[in-house]
Amino acid sequence: MGYDIDVEKLRRNCYRQSKVSGEFMLQMRVPGGVISAKYFPLFKHIAETWGNGEIHLGMRQTISIPGIKYENIEAVNKYIRSYIEDIEVKLCGVEMEVNDNGYPTIGARNIMACIGNRHCIYANIDTTDLARKIEKIIFPSDYHIKLSISGCPNDCGKAHFNDFGIIGITKTEYDYERCIGCKKCVEACARHATGVLSVEKGKIVKDNCCCVGCGECVLVCPTGAWTRNPKKFYRVLIGGRTGKQTPRMGKIFLNWVTEDVVLGVLKNWEAFSAYVLNNKPQYLHGGHLIDRVGYEKFKEMILKDVQLNPEAMVAQRVLWTETEYRSNFNLKPVNQR
């Protein structure tokens, strides 16, 4: 081709090069996975003018357009300027300069989210609204972070497999007088949740230690004896990841925290990453960064200046459970230490 291609720079600008064709795929951010239909003609124009006519719905809810040739990237970047300004600056309030060079970085991956309580009866929170608030905090950044939001403990958004996973939960309230003792909530909790409800003298008793805050009891109650507390709460998981070597599910870091706590924690992520990596951004899962310095140091830095609400619970320690495909994976010869 005769081009001096800076693949690393293009990767930071949200382009991925195909090892087969050598062409590039543009990954356009869609924070929370919801976008106005008015932008679909824009996607179509890019795909048909500079791409191969196809659009890939990315695994992280990006609009990905493959088949872009290197010599057309400059034109594509100019064309998407209005989209970046609309979504990042106007919609999400991101403080960033928008120019003709496309996205400034891909360190923070697109924020994934289920549809949330805008459409799902199980969801306890507006996941799209939260995703857009978080976008303002984590983007743009050269430091890697993968983040997903689920509206309820069903975790359709796979919060358990991200650096940070956020799950909307609810503190349900019980009205003794409205309860008729039908046991529908007890049966639903036993079948779909953690079985924390039981009946004593014709009324419901909850074992609060193991309630996951799903709200199943609210959904099945025929008399409205169970209701959701209007105050929104969240569960925050950390360290989840996939991968070829040591995949693992995330573990609970915070429980019953408010939105302010969630946002405060994420504001500290870049400083924590910079500390661990000595100000040299690398593509590493958040769990690996926590492993490098230990959970206690992570907790200290990530909760700095964060005012926890009275209901909040914080993990005192984290017991990771990795899948080690290779037995004794962590045992190395002396010359490889």
Coordinates of C-alpha atoms in Angstrom, one line a residue:
M1 CA 0.0 0.0 0.0
G2 CA 2.9 2.4 0.6
Y3 CA 1.3 3.9 3.7
D4 CA 3.1 4.5 7.0
I5 CA 0.3 3.3 9.2
D6 CA 0.3 4.1 12.9
V7 CA -2.0 1.3 14.0
E8 CA -1.7 2.1 17.7
K9 CA -2.9 5.7 17.0
L10 CA -5.8 4.4 15.0
R11 CA -6.7 1.9 17.7
R12 CA -6.8 4.8 20.2
N13 CA -9.2 6.5 17.7
C14 CA -11.6 3.6 17.9
Y15 CA -10.4 1.8 14.8
R16 CA -9.6 -1.9 14.6
Q17 CA -7.6 -3.4 11.7
S18 CA -8.6 -6.7 10.2
K19 CA -5.7 -9.2 10.1
V20 CA -7.4 -10.7 7.0
S21 CA -8.2 -7.8 4.7
G22 CA -6.0 -5.1 6.3
E23 CA -9.1 -2.8 6.3
F24 CA -10.3 -1.0 9.4
M25 CA -13.5 -1.1 11.5
L26 CA -14.8 2.1 13.2
Q27 CA -16.4 1.6 16.6
M28 CA -18.8 4.4 17.4
R29 CA -19.7 4.9 21.1
V30 CA -23.3 4.4 22.2
P31 CA -23.3 5.0 26.0
G32 CA -25.9 2.8 27.6
G33 CA -26.8 1.1 24.3
V34 CA -29.6 3.6 23.4
I35 CA -29.4 6.0 20.5
S36 CA -31.9 8.1 18.6
A37 CA -33.1 6.6 15.3
K38 CA -32.2 9.9 13.6
Y39 CA -28.5 8.8 13.5
F40 CA -29.1 5.6 11.5
P41 CA -28.9 7.4 8.2
L42 CA -25.4 8.6 9.3
F43 CA -24.3 5.0 10.1
K44 CA -25.7 3.9 6.8
H45 CA -23.9 6.6 4.9
I46 CA -20.5 5.7 6.4
A47 CA -21.1 2.0 5.7
E48 CA -22.1 2.4 2.1
T49 CA -19.7 5.3 1.3
W50 CA -16.5 4.2 3.0
G51 CA -17.2 0.8 4.5
N52 CA -18.2 -2.6 3.0
G53 CA -21.9 -1.9 3.3
E54 CA -22.2 -3.8 6.6
I55 CA -22.8 -2.7 10.2
H56 CA -21.8 -4.8 13.2
L57 CA -23.6 -4.4 16.5
G58 CA -20.6 -4.6 18.7
M59 CA -20.4 -6.9 21.7
R60 CA -20.1 -3.8 23.9
Q61 CA -23.1 -2.1 22.2
T62 CA -21.0 0.0 19.8
I63 CA -22.1 0.7 16.2
S64 CA -19.2 -0.8 14.4
I65 CA -18.6 -0.2 10.7
P66 CA -16.1 -2.6 9.0
G67 CA -14.4 -2.4 5.6
I68 CA -12.9 1.1 5.9
K69 CA -9.8 1.6 3.9
Y70 CA -6.9 3.5 5.4
E71 CA -7.0 6.3 2.8
N72 CA -10.6 7.1 3.8
I73 CA -10.2 7.3 7.5
E74 CA -9.5 11.1 7.4
A75 CA -12.8 11.7 5.6
V76 CA -14.7 9.4 8.0
N77 CA -13.3 11.2 11.0
K78 CA -14.5 14.5 9.6
Y79 CA -17.9 13.1 8.9
I80 CA -18.5 11.8 12.4
R81 CA -17.5 15.0 14.1
S82 CA -21.2 16.1 14.5
Y83 CA -22.1 12.7 16.0
I84 CA -19.3 12.8 18.6
E85 CA -20.3 16.3 19.6
D86 CA -24.0 15.4 19.8
I87 CA -23.5 12.2 21.9
E88 CA -20.5 13.0 24.0
V89 CA -20.8 16.7 24.6
K90 CA -24.4 17.6 24.2
L91 CA -26.1 14.4 25.5
C92 CA -23.6 13.2 28.1
G93 CA -21.9 16.4 29.0
V94 CA -18.4 15.2 28.4
E95 CA -15.8 17.9 28.7
M96 CA -13.7 17.3 25.6
E97 CA -12.5 19.0 22.4
V98 CA -14.2 17.8 19.3
N99 CA -12.3 18.2 16.0
D100 CA -11.9 16.5 12.7
N101 CA -9.6 13.7 14.1
G102 CA -12.4 11.5 15.3
Y103 CA -12.4 9.9 18.8
P104 CA -9.5 11.0 21.0
T105 CA -9.1 7.7 22.8
I106 CA -10.5 4.2 23.3
G107 CA -9.1 3.6 26.8
A108 CA -12.5 3.6 28.4
R109 CA -14.7 1.1 26.5
N110 CA -18.3 1.8 25.6
I111 CA -20.6 1.5 28.6
M112 CA -22.9 -1.4 28.3
A113 CA -26.4 -1.4 29.8
C114 CA -29.6 -3.4 29.7
I115 CA -32.8 -1.5 28.7
G116 CA -33.5 -0.7 32.4
N117 CA -36.8 0.4 33.9
R118 CA -37.8 2.5 30.9
H119 CA -39.2 -0.8 29.4
C120 CA -38.4 -3.7 31.7
I121 CA -40.7 -4.4 34.7
Y122 CA -37.9 -6.2 36.6
A123 CA -35.5 -3.3 36.4
N124 CA -35.1 -1.1 39.5
I125 CA -33.2 1.8 37.8
D126 CA -32.9 3.9 34.6
T127 CA -29.7 2.3 33.2
T128 CA -29.5 4.6 30.2
D129 CA -29.6 7.7 32.4
L130 CA -26.9 6.3 34.6
A131 CA -24.7 5.3 31.7
R132 CA -24.7 8.8 30.3
K133 CA -23.8 10.3 33.7
I134 CA -20.9 7.8 33.9
E135 CA -19.7 8.6 30.4
K136 CA -19.0 12.1 31.5
I137 CA -16.7 10.7 34.2
I138 CA -14.7 8.0 32.4
F139 CA -14.4 9.4 28.8
P140 CA -12.1 10.3 27.3
S141 CA -9.3 8.5 29.1
D142 CA -6.3 6.5 28.0
Y143 CA -6.7 4.2 31.0
H144 CA -8.6 1.0 30.3
I145 CA -12.0 0.4 31.9
K146 CA -14.9 -1.9 31.0
L147 CA -18.2 -1.2 32.7
S148 CA -21.6 -2.6 32.5
I149 CA -25.0 -1.7 34.1
S150 CA -27.9 -4.0 34.8
G151 CA -31.2 -2.8 36.0
C152 CA -31.8 -5.7 38.4
P153 CA -30.0 -8.8 39.9
N154 CA -30.9 -10.9 36.8
D155 CA -27.8 -9.1 35.4
C156 CA -28.8 -9.2 31.7
G157 CA -26.0 -6.7 31.2
K158 CA -23.3 -9.1 32.5
A159 CA -22.1 -6.8 35.2
H160 CA -20.3 -9.8 36.8
F161 CA -17.8 -9.9 33.9
N162 CA -16.6 -6.3 33.8
D163 CA -13.9 -4.2 35.6
F164 CA -16.9 -2.5 37.2
G165 CA -20.4 -3.9 37.2
I166 CA -23.3 -1.9 38.5
I167 CA -26.6 -3.5 39.4
G168 CA -29.8 -1.7 40.4
I169 CA -31.4 -3.0 43.6
T170 CA -34.3 -2.1 45.7
K171 CA -35.1 -2.0 49.4
T172 CA -38.7 -3.4 49.3
E173 CA -41.2 -2.2 52.0
Y174 CA -43.8 -4.4 53.5
D175 CA -47.3 -3.2 54.5
Y176 CA -48.5 -5.6 57.2
E177 CA -52.1 -4.4 56.9
R178 CA -52.4 -5.0 53.1
C179 CA -51.0 -8.5 53.2
I180 CA -53.5 -11.4 52.9
G181 CA -51.0 -14.1 53.5
C182 CA -51.3 -15.6 50.0
K183 CA -47.6 -16.6 50.0
K184 CA -47.1 -15.6 46.3
C185 CA -44.1 -13.6 47.4
V186 CA -42.6 -16.5 49.4
E187 CA -43.0 -18.8 46.4
A188 CA -41.5 -16.3 44.0
C189 CA -38.5 -15.6 46.2
A190 CA -37.8 -19.3 46.7
R191 CA -38.1 -19.9 42.9
H192 CA -36.4 -16.9 41.4
A193 CA -34.2 -15.4 44.2
T194 CA -32.7 -16.4 47.5
G195 CA -35.6 -17.7 49.5
V196 CA -35.4 -15.1 52.3
L197 CA -39.2 -14.9 52.8
S198 CA -41.2 -17.1 55.1
V199 CA -44.7 -17.0 56.8
E200 CA -45.2 -16.6 60.5
K201 CA -48.7 -16.3 62.0
G202 CA -50.2 -15.6 58.5
K203 CA -47.8 -12.7 57.7
I204 CA -44.5 -12.5 55.9
V205 CA -41.1 -12.4 57.6
K206 CA -37.8 -11.5 55.7
D207 CA -34.3 -12.6 56.5
N208 CA -32.6 -9.3 55.5
C209 CA -29.1 -10.8 55.5
C210 CA -29.5 -12.5 52.1
C211 CA -32.0 -10.3 50.3
V212 CA -30.5 -9.4 46.9
G213 CA -32.9 -6.5 46.3
C214 CA -34.5 -7.9 43.2
G215 CA -38.1 -6.8 43.8
E216 CA -39.7 -10.1 42.8
C217 CA -42.0 -9.8 45.8
V218 CA -43.3 -6.5 44.5
L219 CA -44.1 -7.9 41.1
V220 CA -46.2 -10.9 42.3
C221 CA -48.0 -9.3 45.3
P222 CA -51.7 -9.0 44.3
T223 CA -52.6 -6.4 47.0
G224 CA -49.6 -4.0 46.9
A225 CA -48.3 -5.1 50.3
W226 CA -44.8 -5.1 48.9
T227 CA -43.6 -1.9 47.3
R228 CA -40.2 -0.5 46.1
N229 CA -38.6 2.2 48.3
P230 CA -38.4 5.3 46.0
K231 CA -34.8 5.7 47.0
K232 CA -32.5 4.1 44.4
F233 CA -29.8 1.7 45.5
Y234 CA -27.0 -0.1 43.7
R235 CA -24.6 -3.0 44.0
V236 CA -21.1 -2.6 42.7
L237 CA -19.0 -5.5 41.5
I238 CA -15.3 -5.4 40.7
G239 CA -12.6 -7.4 38.9
G240 CA -14.8 -9.5 36.6
R241 CA -13.1 -10.5 33.3
T242 CA -13.1 -13.0 30.5
G243 CA -9.9 -14.1 28.7
K244 CA -7.8 -17.1 27.8
Q245 CA -5.8 -17.4 31.0
T246 CA -7.6 -16.6 34.2
P247 CA -11.3 -15.6 33.6
R248 CA -13.3 -14.9 36.7
M249 CA -16.6 -13.4 37.9
G250 CA -16.6 -10.1 39.6
K251 CA -17.1 -9.9 43.4
I252 CA -19.3 -7.6 45.4
F253 CA -17.4 -4.5 46.5
L254 CA -20.3 -2.2 47.5
N255 CA -23.9 -3.0 48.4
W256 CA -26.9 -0.7 49.0
V257 CA -25.1 2.4 47.9
T258 CA -26.6 5.5 46.3
E259 CA -25.9 6.9 42.8
D260 CA -23.7 9.6 44.3
V261 CA -21.4 6.9 45.8
V262 CA -21.3 5.0 42.4
L263 CA -20.3 8.2 40.6
G264 CA -17.8 9.2 43.3
V265 CA -16.0 5.8 43.1
L266 CA -15.7 6.0 39.3
K267 CA -14.2 9.4 39.5
N268 CA -11.3 7.9 41.4
W269 CA -10.7 5.1 38.8
E270 CA -8.3 7.0 36.6
A271 CA -6.1 8.2 39.5
F272 CA -6.0 4.6 40.8
S273 CA -5.0 3.2 37.4
A274 CA -2.3 5.9 36.9
Y275 CA -0.9 5.0 40.4
V276 CA -0.7 1.3 39.6
L277 CA 0.7 1.7 36.1
N278 CA 3.1 4.5 37.0
N279 CA 1.3 6.9 34.6
K280 CA 1.8 4.6 31.6
P281 CA -1.6 3.4 30.3
Q282 CA -1.7 -0.3 29.4
Y283 CA -4.5 -2.6 28.2
L284 CA -5.1 -4.5 31.5
H285 CA -8.3 -5.6 33.1
G286 CA -9.2 -3.8 36.3
G287 CA -8.9 -7.0 38.3
H288 CA -5.2 -7.3 37.3
L289 CA -4.6 -3.7 38.6
I290 CA -6.3 -4.6 41.9
D291 CA -4.2 -7.8 42.1
R292 CA -1.0 -5.7 41.6
V293 CA -1.5 -3.5 44.7
G294 CA -3.9 -5.5 46.7
Y295 CA -7.5 -5.0 47.6
E296 CA -6.8 -2.8 50.7
K297 CA -4.9 -0.3 48.6
F298 CA -7.6 -0.3 46.0
K299 CA -10.3 0.3 48.6
E300 CA -8.3 3.1 50.1
M301 CA -7.9 4.9 46.8
I302 CA -11.2 4.2 45.2
L303 CA -13.2 5.4 48.2
K304 CA -11.1 8.6 48.7
D305 CA -13.4 11.6 49.4
V306 CA -16.5 9.4 48.7
Q307 CA -19.3 10.0 51.3
L308 CA -21.0 6.6 51.9
N309 CA -24.7 6.7 52.6
P310 CA -25.9 5.2 55.9
E311 CA -27.2 2.0 54.3
A312 CA -24.0 1.3 52.4
M313 CA -22.0 -1.9 53.0
V314 CA -18.3 -2.3 51.9
A315 CA -16.5 -5.6 51.4
Q316 CA -13.8 -6.1 54.0
R317 CA -12.0 -8.5 51.8
V318 CA -12.5 -10.2 48.4
L319 CA -11.9 -13.9 47.8
W320 CA -11.3 -14.2 44.1
T321 CA -12.3 -17.4 42.3
E322 CA -10.4 -17.7 39.0
T323 CA -10.7 -20.4 36.4
E324 CA -7.2 -21.6 35.8
Y325 CA -7.2 -23.6 32.6
R326 CA -3.6 -24.8 33.3
S327 CA -3.0 -26.6 36.6
N328 CA -0.5 -24.7 38.9
F329 CA -0.7 -21.7 36.6
N330 CA 0.9 -19.4 39.1
L331 CA 3.9 -21.7 39.6
K332 CA 6.9 -20.4 37.5
P333 CA 10.5 -21.6 37.0
V334 CA 13.0 -19.6 38.9
N335 CA 14.3 -18.0 35.7
Q336 CA 10.8 -16.7 34.8
R337 CA 10.1 -15.0 38.1

